[in-house]
Structures are given as C-alpha cells and as structure tokens.
PDB file of C-alpha atoms in Angstrom:
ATOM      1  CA  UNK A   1       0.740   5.898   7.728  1.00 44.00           C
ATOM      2  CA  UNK A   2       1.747   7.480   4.510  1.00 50.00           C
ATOM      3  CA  UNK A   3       3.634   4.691   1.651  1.00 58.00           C
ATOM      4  CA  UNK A   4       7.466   5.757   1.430  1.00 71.00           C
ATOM      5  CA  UNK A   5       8.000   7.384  -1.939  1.00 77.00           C
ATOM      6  CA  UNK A   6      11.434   6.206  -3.255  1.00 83.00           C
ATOM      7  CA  UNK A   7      13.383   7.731  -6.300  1.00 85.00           C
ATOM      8  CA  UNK A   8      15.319   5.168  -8.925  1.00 84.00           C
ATOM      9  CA  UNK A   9      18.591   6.398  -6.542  1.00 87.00           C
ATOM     10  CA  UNK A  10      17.229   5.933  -3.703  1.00 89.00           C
ATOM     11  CA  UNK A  11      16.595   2.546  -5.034  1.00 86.00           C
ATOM     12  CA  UNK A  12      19.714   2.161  -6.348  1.00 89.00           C
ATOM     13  CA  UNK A  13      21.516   2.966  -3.158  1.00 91.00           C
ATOM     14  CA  UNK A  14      19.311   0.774  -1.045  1.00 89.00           C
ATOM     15  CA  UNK A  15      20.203  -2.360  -3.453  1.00 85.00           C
ATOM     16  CA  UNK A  16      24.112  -1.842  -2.918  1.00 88.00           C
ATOM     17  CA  UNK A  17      23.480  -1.802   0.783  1.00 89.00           C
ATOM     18  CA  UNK A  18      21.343  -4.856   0.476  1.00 84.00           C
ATOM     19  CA  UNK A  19      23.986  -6.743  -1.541  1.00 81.00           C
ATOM     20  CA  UNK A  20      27.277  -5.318   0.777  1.00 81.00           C
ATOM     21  CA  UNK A  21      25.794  -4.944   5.218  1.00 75.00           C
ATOM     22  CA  UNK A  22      27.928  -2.495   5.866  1.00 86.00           C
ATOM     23  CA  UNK A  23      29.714   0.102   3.845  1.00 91.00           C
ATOM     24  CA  UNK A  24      32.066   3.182   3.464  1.00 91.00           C
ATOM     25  CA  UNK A  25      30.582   6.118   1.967  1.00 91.00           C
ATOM     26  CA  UNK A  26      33.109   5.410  -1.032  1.00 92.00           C
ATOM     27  CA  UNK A  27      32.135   2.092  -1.822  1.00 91.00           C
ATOM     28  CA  UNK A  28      28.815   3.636  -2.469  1.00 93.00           C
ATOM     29  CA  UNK A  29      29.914   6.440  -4.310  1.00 93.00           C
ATOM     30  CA  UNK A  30      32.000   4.284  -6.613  1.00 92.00           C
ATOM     31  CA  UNK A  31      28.964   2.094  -6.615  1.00 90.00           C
ATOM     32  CA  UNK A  32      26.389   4.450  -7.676  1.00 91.00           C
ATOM     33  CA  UNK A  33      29.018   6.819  -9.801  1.00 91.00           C
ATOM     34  CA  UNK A  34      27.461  10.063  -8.663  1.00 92.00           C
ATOM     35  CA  UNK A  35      29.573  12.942  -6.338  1.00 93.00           C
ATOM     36  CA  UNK A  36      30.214  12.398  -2.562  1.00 93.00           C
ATOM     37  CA  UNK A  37      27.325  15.286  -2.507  1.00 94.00           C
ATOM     38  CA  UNK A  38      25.357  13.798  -4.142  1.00 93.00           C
ATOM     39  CA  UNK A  39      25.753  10.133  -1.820  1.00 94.00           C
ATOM     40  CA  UNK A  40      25.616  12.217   1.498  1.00 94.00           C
ATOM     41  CA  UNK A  41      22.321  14.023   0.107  1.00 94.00           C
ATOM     42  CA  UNK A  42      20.635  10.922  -0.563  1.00 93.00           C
ATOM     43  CA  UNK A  43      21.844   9.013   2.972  1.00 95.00           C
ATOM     44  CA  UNK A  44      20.688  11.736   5.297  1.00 95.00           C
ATOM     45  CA  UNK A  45      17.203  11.639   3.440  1.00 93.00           C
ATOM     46  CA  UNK A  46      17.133   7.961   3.929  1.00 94.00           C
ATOM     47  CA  UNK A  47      18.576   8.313   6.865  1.00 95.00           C
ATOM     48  CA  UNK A  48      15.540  10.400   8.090  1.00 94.00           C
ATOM     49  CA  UNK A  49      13.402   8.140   6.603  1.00 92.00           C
ATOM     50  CA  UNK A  50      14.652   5.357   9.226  1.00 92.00           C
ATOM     51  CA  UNK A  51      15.503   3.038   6.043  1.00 92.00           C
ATOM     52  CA  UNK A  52      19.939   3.571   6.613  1.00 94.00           C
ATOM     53  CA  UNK A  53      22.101   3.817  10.030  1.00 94.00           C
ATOM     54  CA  UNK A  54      25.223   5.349  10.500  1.00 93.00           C
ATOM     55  CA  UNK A  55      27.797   3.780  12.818  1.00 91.00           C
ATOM     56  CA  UNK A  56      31.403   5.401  13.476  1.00 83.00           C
ATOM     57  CA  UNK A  57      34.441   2.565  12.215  1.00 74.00           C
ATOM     58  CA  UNK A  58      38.054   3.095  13.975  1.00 65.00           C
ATOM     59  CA  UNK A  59      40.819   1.229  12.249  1.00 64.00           C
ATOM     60  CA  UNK A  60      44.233   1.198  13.175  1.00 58.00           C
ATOM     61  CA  UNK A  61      45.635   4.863  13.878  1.00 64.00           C
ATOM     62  CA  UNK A  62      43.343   6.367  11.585  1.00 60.00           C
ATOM     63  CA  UNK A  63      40.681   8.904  11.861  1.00 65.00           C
ATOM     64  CA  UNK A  64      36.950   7.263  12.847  1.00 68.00           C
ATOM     65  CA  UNK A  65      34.771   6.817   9.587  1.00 81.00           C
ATOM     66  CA  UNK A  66      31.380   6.263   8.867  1.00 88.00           C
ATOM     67  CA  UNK A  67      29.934   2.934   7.848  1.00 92.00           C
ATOM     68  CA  UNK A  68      26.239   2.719   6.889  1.00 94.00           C
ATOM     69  CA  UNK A  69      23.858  -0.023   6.789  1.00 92.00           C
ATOM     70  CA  UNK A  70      19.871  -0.751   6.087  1.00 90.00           C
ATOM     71  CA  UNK A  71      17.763  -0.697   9.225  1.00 90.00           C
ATOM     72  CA  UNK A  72      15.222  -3.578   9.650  1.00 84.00           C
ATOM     73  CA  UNK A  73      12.490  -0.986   8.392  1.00 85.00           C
ATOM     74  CA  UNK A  74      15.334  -0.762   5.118  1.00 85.00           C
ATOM     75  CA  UNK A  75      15.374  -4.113   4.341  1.00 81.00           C
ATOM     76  CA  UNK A  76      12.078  -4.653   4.042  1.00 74.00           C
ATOM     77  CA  UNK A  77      11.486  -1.490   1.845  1.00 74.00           C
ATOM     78  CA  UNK A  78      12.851  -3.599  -1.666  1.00 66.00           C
ATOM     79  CA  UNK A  79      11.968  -7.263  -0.284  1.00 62.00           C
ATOM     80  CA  UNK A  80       7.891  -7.046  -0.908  1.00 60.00           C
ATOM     81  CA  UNK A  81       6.961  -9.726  -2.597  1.00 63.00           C
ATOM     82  CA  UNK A  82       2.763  -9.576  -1.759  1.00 65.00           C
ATOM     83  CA  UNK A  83       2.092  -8.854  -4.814  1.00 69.00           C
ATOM     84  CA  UNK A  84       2.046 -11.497  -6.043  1.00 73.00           C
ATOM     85  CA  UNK A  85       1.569 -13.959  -3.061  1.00 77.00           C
ATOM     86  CA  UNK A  86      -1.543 -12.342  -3.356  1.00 81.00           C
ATOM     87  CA  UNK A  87      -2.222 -13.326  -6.917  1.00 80.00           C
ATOM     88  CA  UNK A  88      -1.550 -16.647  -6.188  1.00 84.00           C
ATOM     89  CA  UNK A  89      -3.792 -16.722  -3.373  1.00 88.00           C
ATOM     90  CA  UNK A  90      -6.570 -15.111  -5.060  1.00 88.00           C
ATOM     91  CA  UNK A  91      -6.416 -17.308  -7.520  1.00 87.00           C
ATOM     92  CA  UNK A  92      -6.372 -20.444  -5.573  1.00 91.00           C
ATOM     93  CA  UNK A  93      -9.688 -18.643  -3.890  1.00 91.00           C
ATOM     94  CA  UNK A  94     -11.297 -18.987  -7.684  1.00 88.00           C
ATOM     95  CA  UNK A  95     -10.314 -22.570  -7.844  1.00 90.00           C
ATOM     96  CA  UNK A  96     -12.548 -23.568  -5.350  1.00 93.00           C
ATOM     97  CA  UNK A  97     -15.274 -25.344  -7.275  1.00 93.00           C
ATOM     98  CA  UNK A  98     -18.406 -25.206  -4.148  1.00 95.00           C
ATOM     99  CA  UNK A  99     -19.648 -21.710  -5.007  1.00 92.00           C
ATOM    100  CA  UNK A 100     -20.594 -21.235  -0.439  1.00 94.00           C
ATOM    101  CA  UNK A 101     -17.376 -22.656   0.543  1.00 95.00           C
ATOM    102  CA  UNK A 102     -15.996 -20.164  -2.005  1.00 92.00           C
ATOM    103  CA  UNK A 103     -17.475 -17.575  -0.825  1.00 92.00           C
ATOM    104  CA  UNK A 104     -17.019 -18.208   3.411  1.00 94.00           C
ATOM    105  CA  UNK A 105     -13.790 -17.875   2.155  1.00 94.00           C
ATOM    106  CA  UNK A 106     -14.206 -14.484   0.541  1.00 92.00           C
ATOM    107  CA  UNK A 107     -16.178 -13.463   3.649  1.00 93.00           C
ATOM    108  CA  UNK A 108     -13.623 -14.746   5.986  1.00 94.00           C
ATOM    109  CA  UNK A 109     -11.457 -11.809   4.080  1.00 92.00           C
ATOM    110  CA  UNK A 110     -13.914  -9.126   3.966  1.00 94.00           C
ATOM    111  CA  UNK A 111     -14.085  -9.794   8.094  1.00 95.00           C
ATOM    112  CA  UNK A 112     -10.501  -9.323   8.862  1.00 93.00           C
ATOM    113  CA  UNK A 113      -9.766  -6.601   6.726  1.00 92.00           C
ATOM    114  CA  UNK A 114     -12.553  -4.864   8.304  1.00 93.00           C
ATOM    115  CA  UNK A 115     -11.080  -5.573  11.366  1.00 93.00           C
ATOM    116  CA  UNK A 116      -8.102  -4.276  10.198  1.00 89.00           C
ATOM    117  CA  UNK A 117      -9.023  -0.720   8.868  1.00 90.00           C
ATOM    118  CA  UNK A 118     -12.282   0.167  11.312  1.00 87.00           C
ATOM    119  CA  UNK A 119     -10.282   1.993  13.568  1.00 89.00           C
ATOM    120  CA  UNK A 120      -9.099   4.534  10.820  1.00 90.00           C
ATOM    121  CA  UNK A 121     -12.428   5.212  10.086  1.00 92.00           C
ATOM    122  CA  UNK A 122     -14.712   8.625  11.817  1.00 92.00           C
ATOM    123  CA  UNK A 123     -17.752   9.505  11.624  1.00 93.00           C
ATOM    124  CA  UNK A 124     -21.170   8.161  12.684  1.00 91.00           C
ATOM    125  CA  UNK A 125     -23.492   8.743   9.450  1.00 91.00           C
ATOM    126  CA  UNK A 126     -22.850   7.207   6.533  1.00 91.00           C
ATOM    127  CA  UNK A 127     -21.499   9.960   4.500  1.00 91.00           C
ATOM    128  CA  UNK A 128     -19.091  10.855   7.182  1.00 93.00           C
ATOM    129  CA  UNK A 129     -17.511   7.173   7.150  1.00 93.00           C
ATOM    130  CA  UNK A 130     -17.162   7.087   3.315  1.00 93.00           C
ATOM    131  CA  UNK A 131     -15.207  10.525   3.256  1.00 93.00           C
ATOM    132  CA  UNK A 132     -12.976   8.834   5.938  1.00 94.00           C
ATOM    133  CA  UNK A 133     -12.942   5.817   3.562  1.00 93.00           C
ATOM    134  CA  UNK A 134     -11.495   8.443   1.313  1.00 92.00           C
ATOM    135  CA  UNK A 135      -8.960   9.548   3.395  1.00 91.00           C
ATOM    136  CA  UNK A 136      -7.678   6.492   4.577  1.00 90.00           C
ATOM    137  CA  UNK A 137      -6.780   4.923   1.474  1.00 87.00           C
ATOM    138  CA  UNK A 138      -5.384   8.450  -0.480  1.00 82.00           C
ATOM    139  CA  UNK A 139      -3.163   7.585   2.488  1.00 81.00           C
ATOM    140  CA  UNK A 140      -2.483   4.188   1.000  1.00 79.00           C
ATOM    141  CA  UNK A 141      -1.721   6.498  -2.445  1.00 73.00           C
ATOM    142  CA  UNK A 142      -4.834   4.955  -3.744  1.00 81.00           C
ATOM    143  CA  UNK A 143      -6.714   7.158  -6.330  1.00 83.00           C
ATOM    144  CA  UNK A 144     -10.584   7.161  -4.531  1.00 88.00           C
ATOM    145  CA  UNK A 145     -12.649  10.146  -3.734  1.00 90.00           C
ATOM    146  CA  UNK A 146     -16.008  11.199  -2.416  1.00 92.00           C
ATOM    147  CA  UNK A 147     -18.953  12.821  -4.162  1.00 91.00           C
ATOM    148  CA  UNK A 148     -22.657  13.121  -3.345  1.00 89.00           C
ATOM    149  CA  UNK A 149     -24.963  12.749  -6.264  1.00 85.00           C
ATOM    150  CA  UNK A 150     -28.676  12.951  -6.385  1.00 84.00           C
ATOM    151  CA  UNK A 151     -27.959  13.158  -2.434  1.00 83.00           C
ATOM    152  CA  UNK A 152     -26.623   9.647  -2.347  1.00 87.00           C
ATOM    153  CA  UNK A 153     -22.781   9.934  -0.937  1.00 91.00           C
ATOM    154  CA  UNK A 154     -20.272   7.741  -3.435  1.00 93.00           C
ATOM    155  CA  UNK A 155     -16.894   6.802  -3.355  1.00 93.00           C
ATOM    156  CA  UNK A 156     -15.087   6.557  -6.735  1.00 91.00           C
ATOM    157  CA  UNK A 157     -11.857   4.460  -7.291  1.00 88.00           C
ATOM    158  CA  UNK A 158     -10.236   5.856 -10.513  1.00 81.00           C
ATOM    159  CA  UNK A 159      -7.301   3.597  -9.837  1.00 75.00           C
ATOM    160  CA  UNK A 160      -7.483   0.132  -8.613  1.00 76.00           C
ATOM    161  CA  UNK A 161      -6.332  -0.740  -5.703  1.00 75.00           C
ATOM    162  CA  UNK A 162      -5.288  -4.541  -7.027  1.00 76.00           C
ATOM    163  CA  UNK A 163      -4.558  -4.212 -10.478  1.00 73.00           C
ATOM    164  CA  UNK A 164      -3.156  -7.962 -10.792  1.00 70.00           C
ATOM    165  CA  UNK A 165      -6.429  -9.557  -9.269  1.00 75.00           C
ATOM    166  CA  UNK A 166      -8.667  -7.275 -11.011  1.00 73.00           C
ATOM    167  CA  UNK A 167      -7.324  -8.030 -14.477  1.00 70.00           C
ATOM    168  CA  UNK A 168      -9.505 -11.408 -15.217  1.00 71.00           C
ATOM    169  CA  UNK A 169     -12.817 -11.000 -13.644  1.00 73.00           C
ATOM    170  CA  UNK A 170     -15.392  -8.131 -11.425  1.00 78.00           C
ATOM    171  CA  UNK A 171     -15.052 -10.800  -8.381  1.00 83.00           C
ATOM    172  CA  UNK A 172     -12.221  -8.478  -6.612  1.00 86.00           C
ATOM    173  CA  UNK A 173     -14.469  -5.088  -7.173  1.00 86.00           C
ATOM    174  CA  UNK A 174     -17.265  -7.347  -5.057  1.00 87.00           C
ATOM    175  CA  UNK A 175     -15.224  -8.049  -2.567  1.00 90.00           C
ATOM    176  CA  UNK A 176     -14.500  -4.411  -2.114  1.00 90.00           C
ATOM    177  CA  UNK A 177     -17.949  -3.844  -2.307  1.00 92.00           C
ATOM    178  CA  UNK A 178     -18.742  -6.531   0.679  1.00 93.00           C
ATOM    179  CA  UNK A 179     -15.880  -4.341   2.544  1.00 93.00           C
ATOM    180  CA  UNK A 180     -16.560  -0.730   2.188  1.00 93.00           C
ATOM    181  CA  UNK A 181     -20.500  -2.560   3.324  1.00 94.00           C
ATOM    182  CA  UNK A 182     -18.694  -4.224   6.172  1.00 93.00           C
ATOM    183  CA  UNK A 183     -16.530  -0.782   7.601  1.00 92.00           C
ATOM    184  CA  UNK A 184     -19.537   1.819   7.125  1.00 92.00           C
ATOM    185  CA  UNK A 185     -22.241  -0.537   8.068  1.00 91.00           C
ATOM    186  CA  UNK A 186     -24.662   0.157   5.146  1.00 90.00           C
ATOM    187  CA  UNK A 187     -25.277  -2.032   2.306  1.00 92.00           C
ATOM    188  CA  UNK A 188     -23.261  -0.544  -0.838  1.00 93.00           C
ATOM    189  CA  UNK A 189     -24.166  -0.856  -4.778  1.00 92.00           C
ATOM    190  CA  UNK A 190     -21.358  -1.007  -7.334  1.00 91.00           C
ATOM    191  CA  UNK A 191     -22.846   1.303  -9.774  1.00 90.00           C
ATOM    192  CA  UNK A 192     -19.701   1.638 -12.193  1.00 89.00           C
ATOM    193  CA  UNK A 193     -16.865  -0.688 -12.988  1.00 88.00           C
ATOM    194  CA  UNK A 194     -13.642  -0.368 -15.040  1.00 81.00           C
ATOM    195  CA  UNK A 195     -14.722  -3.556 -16.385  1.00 81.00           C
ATOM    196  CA  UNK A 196     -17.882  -2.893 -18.003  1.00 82.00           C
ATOM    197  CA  UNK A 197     -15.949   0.158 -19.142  1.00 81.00           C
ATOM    198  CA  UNK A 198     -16.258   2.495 -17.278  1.00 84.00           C
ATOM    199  CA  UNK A 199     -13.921   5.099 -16.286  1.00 77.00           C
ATOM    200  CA  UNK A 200     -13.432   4.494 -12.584  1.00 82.00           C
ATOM    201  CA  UNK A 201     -14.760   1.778 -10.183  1.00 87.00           C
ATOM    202  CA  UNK A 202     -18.027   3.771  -8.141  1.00 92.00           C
ATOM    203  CA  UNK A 203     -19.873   2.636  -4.876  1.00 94.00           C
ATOM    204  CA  UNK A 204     -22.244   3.941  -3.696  1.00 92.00           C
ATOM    205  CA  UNK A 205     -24.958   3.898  -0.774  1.00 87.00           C
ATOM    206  CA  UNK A 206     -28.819   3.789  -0.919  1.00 73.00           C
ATOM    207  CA  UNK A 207     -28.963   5.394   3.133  1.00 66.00           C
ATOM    208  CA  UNK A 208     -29.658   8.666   3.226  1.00 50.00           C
ATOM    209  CA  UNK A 209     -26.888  11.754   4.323  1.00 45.00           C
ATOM    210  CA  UNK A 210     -28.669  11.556   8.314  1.00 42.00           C
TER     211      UNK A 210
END
C-alpha cells in the first residue's frame, strides 16, 4: 500500500480538526485563512483519501450544514511517533553488553520482519525476488533499485530507509543485509555502504540469475 503524500495544508487542516472533533466548514476557513474554495478543495481530497467525514448538522429552523471530522485512519495520519520509539529501541538493542544475546535479539527482528514482508515478494530465482524487493519498498517511497552487474543481480539503496538508526554505526545496514538474506533465501554481501562513503547502500548476491 502506497504512503499518503500530504501537502503543508493538508497538514494544516488535519491539525485544526485534531485540536476541534467536529467542525463547520467556517471554523476551518477562518482557521486556515484561505477561500471557502480553497477549504472545500482540500476536504473532498482528504475526504477521498478516507482521512475526513462529512456528517449533515440540523439546528433549530435552519438549513442542514456540514460538520467534518478525522476518521480513525485521520487521526493516526499526524500521531506517528515510531520514529523514534524505534531509536530508542535500537539503541537499547546496542546496550546489550553479551555480543549472542545481542544478536538473538537482532535475529529475533530479522525473523518477523521477514514474516512480515514475504508475502509481497514474487518470483522463484533470485533475481526475480530482489526486483520484487525493489518494488515493494519504492512502494514504501524508499529510494532502492535493481541492477545486474558482472551477472550478479544487486539492489542499491540510495536513500536509507532508517536514517536515525543508521547515523552512529553500519550495525542497521547488517541487519538489512540478514533480511533481504532472510526474504530471497540466498546469502547477500554488502558491497557498498554510505558509511564507508559511498554513494548508496548496495547488496548484492553471489547465486547465479537461474
């Protein structure tokens, strides 16, 4: 499933409806300061998006009106904080001073993401599962595409896909190497990394195209 791409008013829009349930379609233009165009535009793409929902409001003798509020699928769109329960996490992971126990845990990850992401991926040779690699994560909008060179398929990550844990140490570009190992089933070589520098993070497999 492709991330939601959200604009600075879309943003905007979604934090006034965060802070007030359930509005009038002037509150929020007052709110954001823009034309009652301009709000409408932006509800009806969210709208689509499943992120708002539209109710009709009767009060007194007057004519129904619209209120809007965030969906559940809204709320959650500004509320991610993973980020950096991850970096927590992972750094809690490099606290552990027994270098197996360390690692179990590591491996305990590599397993369940696997898990997680094996049904996205086609293809029964090895080249065939690292272009679905590919695929799956530009879905993810993560930078990573396919090559073969010297007949050996890679996989090159220009942009990584966990900036904040890959900032102090290579131990988060192993990991992904123990994955993308785990979900094609062929042992994988990181044979470039941003933090040697190079240009782009590169894995790549020693099994042949058959």
């Amino acid at each position: 499933m492709n991330t939601i791409q959200l604009s600075e008013n879309d943003r905007e829009l979604i934090g006034l409806l965060r802070a007030n349930p359930v509005v009038s379609i002037g509150y929020l233009i007052e709110g954001m300061g823009v034309t009652a165009t301009a709000v409408r535009q932006r509800l009806s793409r969210l709208m689509a998006l499943g992120l708002v929902h539209r109710s009709h409001s009767v009060e007194g003798r007057g004519r129904p009106s619209h209120r809007y509020e965030l969906t559940e699928k809204g709320r959650k769109t500004l509320a991610n904080n993973l980020g950096d329960l991850a970096v927590v996490l992972w750094k809690e992971v490099q606290r552990i001073a027994d270098a197996d126990t360390r690692q179990q845990v590591i491996s305990g990850v590599v397993e369940r993401l696997a898990m997680q992401y094996e049904t996205e991926v086609q293809g029964s040779t090895t080249a065939e599962r690292m272009e679905s690699i590919t695929r799956m994560f530009a879905d993810r909008d993560i930078p990573v595409t396919f090559e073969q060179r010297n007949g050996l398929p890679i996989i090159k990550v220009s942009g990584c896909p966990y900036p904040s844990l890959a900032q102090d140490n290579r131990d988060i570009c192993e990991m992904e190497q123990q994955l993308l190992a785990k979900i094609i089933g062929q042992p994988m070589t990181l044979c470039e990394c941003q933090h040697d520098g190079d240009s782009c993070c590169s894995f790549k497999s020693e099994a042949s195209k058959n």
